[in-house]
Coordinates of C-alpha atoms and ligand atoms in Angstrom, one line a residue:
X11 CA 1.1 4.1 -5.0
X12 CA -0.4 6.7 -7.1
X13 CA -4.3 6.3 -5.7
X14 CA -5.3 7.2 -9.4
X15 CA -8.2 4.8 -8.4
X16 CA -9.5 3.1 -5.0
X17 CA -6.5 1.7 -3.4
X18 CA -7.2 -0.7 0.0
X19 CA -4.4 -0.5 2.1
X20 CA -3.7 -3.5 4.9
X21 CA -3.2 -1.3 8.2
X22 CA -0.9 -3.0 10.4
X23 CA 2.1 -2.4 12.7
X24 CA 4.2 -5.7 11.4
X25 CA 5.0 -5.6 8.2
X26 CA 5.0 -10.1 8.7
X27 CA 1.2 -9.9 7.9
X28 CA 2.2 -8.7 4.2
X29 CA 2.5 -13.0 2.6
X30 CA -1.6 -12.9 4.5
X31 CA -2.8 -9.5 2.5
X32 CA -1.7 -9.8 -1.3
X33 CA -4.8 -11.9 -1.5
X34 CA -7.1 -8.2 -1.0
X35 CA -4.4 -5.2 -0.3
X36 CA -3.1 -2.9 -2.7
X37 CA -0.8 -2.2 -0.2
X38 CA 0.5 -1.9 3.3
X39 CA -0.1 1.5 5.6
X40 CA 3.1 0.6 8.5
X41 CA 1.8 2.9 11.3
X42 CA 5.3 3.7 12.5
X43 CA 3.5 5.0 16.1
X44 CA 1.9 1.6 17.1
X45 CA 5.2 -0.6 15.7
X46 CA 8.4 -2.4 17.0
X47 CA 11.0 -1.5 15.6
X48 CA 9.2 0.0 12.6
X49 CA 12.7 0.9 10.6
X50 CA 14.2 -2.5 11.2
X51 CA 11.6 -3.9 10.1
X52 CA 11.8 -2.3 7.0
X53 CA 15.2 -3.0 6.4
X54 CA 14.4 -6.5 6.5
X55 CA 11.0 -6.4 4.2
X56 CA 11.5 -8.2 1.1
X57 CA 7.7 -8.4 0.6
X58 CA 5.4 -7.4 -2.8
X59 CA 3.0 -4.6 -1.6
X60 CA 4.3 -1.1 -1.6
X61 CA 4.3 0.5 1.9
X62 CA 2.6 3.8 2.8
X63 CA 4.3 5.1 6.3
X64 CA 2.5 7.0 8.9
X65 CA 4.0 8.3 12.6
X66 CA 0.6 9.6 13.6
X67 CA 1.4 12.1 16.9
X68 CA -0.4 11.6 20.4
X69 CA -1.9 15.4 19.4
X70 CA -3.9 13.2 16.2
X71 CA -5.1 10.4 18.0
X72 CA -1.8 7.9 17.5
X73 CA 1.3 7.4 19.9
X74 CA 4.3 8.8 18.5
X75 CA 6.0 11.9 20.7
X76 CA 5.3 15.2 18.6
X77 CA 9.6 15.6 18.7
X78 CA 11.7 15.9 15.3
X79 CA 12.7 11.9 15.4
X80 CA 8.8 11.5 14.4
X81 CA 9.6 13.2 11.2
X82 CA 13.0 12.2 10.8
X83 CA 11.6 8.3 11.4
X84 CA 9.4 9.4 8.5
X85 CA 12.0 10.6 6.3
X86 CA 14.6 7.7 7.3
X87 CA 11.5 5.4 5.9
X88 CA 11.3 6.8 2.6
X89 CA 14.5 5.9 1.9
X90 CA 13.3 2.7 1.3
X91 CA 12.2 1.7 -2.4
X92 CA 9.1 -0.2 -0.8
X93 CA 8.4 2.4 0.7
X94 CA 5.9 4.8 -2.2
X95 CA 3.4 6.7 0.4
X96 CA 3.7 8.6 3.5
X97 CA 1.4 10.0 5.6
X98 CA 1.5 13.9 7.0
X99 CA -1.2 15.5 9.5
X100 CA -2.8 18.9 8.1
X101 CA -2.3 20.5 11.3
X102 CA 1.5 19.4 11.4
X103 CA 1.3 20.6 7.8
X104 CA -0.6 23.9 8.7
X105 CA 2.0 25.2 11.6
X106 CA 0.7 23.0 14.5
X107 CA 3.1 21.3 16.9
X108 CA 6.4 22.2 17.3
X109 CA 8.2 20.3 14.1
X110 CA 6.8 21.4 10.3
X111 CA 6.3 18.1 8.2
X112 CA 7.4 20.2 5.5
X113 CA 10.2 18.9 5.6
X114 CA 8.7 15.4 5.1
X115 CA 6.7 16.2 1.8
X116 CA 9.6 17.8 0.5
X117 CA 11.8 14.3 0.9
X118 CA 8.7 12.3 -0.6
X119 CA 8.8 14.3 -3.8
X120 CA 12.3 13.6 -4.1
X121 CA 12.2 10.1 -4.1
X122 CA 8.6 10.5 -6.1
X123 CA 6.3 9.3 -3.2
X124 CA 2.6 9.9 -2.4
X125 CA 1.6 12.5 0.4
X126 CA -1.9 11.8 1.8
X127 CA -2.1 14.6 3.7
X128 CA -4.5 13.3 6.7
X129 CA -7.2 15.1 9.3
X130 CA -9.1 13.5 12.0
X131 CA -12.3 14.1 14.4
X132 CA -12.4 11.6 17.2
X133 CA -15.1 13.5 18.6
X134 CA -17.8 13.9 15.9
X135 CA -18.5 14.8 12.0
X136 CA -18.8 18.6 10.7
X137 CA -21.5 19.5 8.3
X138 CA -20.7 19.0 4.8
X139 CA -19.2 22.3 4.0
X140 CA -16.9 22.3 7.1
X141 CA -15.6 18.8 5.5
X142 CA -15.6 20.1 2.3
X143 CA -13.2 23.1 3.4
X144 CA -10.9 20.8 5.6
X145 CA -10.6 18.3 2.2
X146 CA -9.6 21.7 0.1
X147 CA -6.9 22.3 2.5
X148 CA -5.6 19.0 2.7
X149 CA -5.3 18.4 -1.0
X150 CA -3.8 22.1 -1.8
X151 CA -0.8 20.2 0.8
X152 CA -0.3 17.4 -1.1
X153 CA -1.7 14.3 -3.3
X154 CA -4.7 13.6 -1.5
X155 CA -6.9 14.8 1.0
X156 CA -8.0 12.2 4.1
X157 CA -10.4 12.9 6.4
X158 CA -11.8 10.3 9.0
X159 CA -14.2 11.7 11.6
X160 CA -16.7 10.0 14.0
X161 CA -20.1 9.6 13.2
X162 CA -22.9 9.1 15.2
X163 CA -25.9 9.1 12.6
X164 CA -26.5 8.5 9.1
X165 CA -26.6 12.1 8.6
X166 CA -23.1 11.9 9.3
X167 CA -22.5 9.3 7.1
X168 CA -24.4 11.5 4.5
X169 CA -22.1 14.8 5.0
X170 CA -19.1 13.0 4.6
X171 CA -20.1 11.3 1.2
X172 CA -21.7 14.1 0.0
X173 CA -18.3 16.0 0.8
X174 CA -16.4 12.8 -1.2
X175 CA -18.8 13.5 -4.0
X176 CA -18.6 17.2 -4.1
X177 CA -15.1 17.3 -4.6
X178 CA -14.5 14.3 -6.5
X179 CA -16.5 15.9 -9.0
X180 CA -14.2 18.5 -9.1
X181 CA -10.7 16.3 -9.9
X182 CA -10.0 16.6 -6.0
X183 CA -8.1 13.3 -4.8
X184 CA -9.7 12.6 -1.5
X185 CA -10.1 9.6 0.8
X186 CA -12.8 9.6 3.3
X187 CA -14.4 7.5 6.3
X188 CA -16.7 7.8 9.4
X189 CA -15.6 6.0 12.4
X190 CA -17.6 4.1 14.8
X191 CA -20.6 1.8 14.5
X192 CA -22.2 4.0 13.2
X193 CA -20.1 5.1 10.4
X194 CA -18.7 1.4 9.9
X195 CA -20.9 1.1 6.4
X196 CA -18.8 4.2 5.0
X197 CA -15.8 2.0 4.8
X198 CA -17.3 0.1 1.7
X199 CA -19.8 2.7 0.6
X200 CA -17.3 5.9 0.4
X201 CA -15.3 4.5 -2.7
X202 CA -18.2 4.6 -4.7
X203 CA -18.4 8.5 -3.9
X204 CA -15.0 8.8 -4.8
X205 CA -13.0 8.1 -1.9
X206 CA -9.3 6.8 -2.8
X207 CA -8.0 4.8 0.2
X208 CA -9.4 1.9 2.5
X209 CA -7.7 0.8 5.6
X210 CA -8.3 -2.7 6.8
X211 CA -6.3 -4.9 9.1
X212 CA -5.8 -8.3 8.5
X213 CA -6.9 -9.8 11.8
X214 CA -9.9 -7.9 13.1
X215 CA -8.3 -7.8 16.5
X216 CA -5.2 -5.7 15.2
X217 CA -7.6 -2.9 14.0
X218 CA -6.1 0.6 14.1
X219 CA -9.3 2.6 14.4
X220 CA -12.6 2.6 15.5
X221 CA -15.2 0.5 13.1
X222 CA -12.6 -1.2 10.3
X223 CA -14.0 -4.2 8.7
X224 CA -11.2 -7.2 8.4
X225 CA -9.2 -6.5 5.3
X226 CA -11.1 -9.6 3.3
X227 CA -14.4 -8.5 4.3
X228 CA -13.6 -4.8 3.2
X229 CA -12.5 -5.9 -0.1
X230 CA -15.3 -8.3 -0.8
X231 CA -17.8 -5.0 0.2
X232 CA -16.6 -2.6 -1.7
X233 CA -16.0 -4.7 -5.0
X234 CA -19.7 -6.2 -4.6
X235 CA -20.8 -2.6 -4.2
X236 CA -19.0 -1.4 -7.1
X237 CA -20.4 -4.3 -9.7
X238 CA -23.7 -3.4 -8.3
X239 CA -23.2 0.2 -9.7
Ligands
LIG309 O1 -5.9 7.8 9.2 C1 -6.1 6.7 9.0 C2 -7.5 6.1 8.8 C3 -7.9 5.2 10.0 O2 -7.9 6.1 11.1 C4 -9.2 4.6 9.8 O3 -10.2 5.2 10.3 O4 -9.3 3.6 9.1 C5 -6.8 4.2 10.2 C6 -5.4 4.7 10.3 O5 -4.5 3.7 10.5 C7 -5.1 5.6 9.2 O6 -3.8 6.2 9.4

């Protein structure tokens, strides 16, 4: 997965649902943190979609144990041919916790994987140029720059596109989102501002953050959005 253009990825933590998503995914995002056996079940995938990985830390909002198996679950991953994306938090890229994901982006280059380099706000949503400078840092670490923050008005909404747009404009790779009812609509509405990457589960009830539309309903948004255009 390149991400040269919007790319919706079927979140899940059982790589089974993969047969139920080529209908509307691009690909799978395995988050390694909420799964079972994540690496066996990679050794036993012999599905179509390529796989982004992602071990998000309790520090980010997931459940994996900030320790050096985290990483080294991530690494062990990439091994696999399916296996084209991974994801790395800023912070963890930026000094924070006690293991640098260096390590991690390094190994993804070598077997000439994606790094979406990711940063979250479970609270609220910064102003535009606050987003705009956390983006900046997160591309200069890697292939694209994710943010998903919390919104809790349409001038949320409105700082994070503008942000997508802003740098878009300027041949950054970014993927955005607001979560929470109130920034459900940015799901569809970001890719037309540039945003590269959706995240949709297959079942609504396996969702693996606040607000995601249901992979089918995501796909038939944005495309209806974008022949609107
Ligand atoms: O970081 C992201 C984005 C996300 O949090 C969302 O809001 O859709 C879903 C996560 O699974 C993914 O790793």
């Amino acid at each position: 997965m390149d991400f040269e253009s919007f790319t919706l990825l079927a979140a899940t933590d059982d790589l089974g649902v993969e047969p139920a998503a080529r209908a509307d995914a691009d690909g799978l995002e395995l988050r390694l943190d909420f799964a079972d056996e994540p690496l066996a079940q990679l050794d036993a995938y012999d599905g179509e979609l390529p796989i982004l990985v992602t071990n998000r830390p309790t520090w980010e909002g997931g459940e994996a144990a900030d320790t050096a198996g985290r990483l080294d679950a991530l690494e062990t991953a990439l091994e696999h041919d399916a296996v084209t994306a991974v994801d790395l938090e800023l912070a963890a890229l930026e000094g924070a916790g006690d293991y640098d994901a260096g390590r991690v982006a390094d190994t993804a280059r070598e077997h000439n994987a994606s790094v979406v380099v990711s940063t979250h706000n479970f609270e609220s949503t910064p102003d535009r140029e606050a987003i705009v400078n956390r983006l900046e840092r997160a591309c200069a670490h890697g292939d694209v720059g994710k943010m998903a923050s919390t919104a809790e008005s349409p001038d949320d909404v409105l700082a994070m596109l503008g942000a997508s747009r802003e740098l878009t404009a300027i041949d950054e790779r970014v993927a955005t989102m607001c979560m929470g009812a109130a920034g459900r609509h940015s799901r569809a509405v970001a890719p037309l501002y540039g945003s590269r990457i959706g995240y949709a589960p297959v079942d609504p009830a396996d969702a693996t953050a606040p607000g995601q539309y249901d992979l089918a309903t995501l796909r038939t948004l944005v495309e209806q959005l974008r022949s609107d255009a």
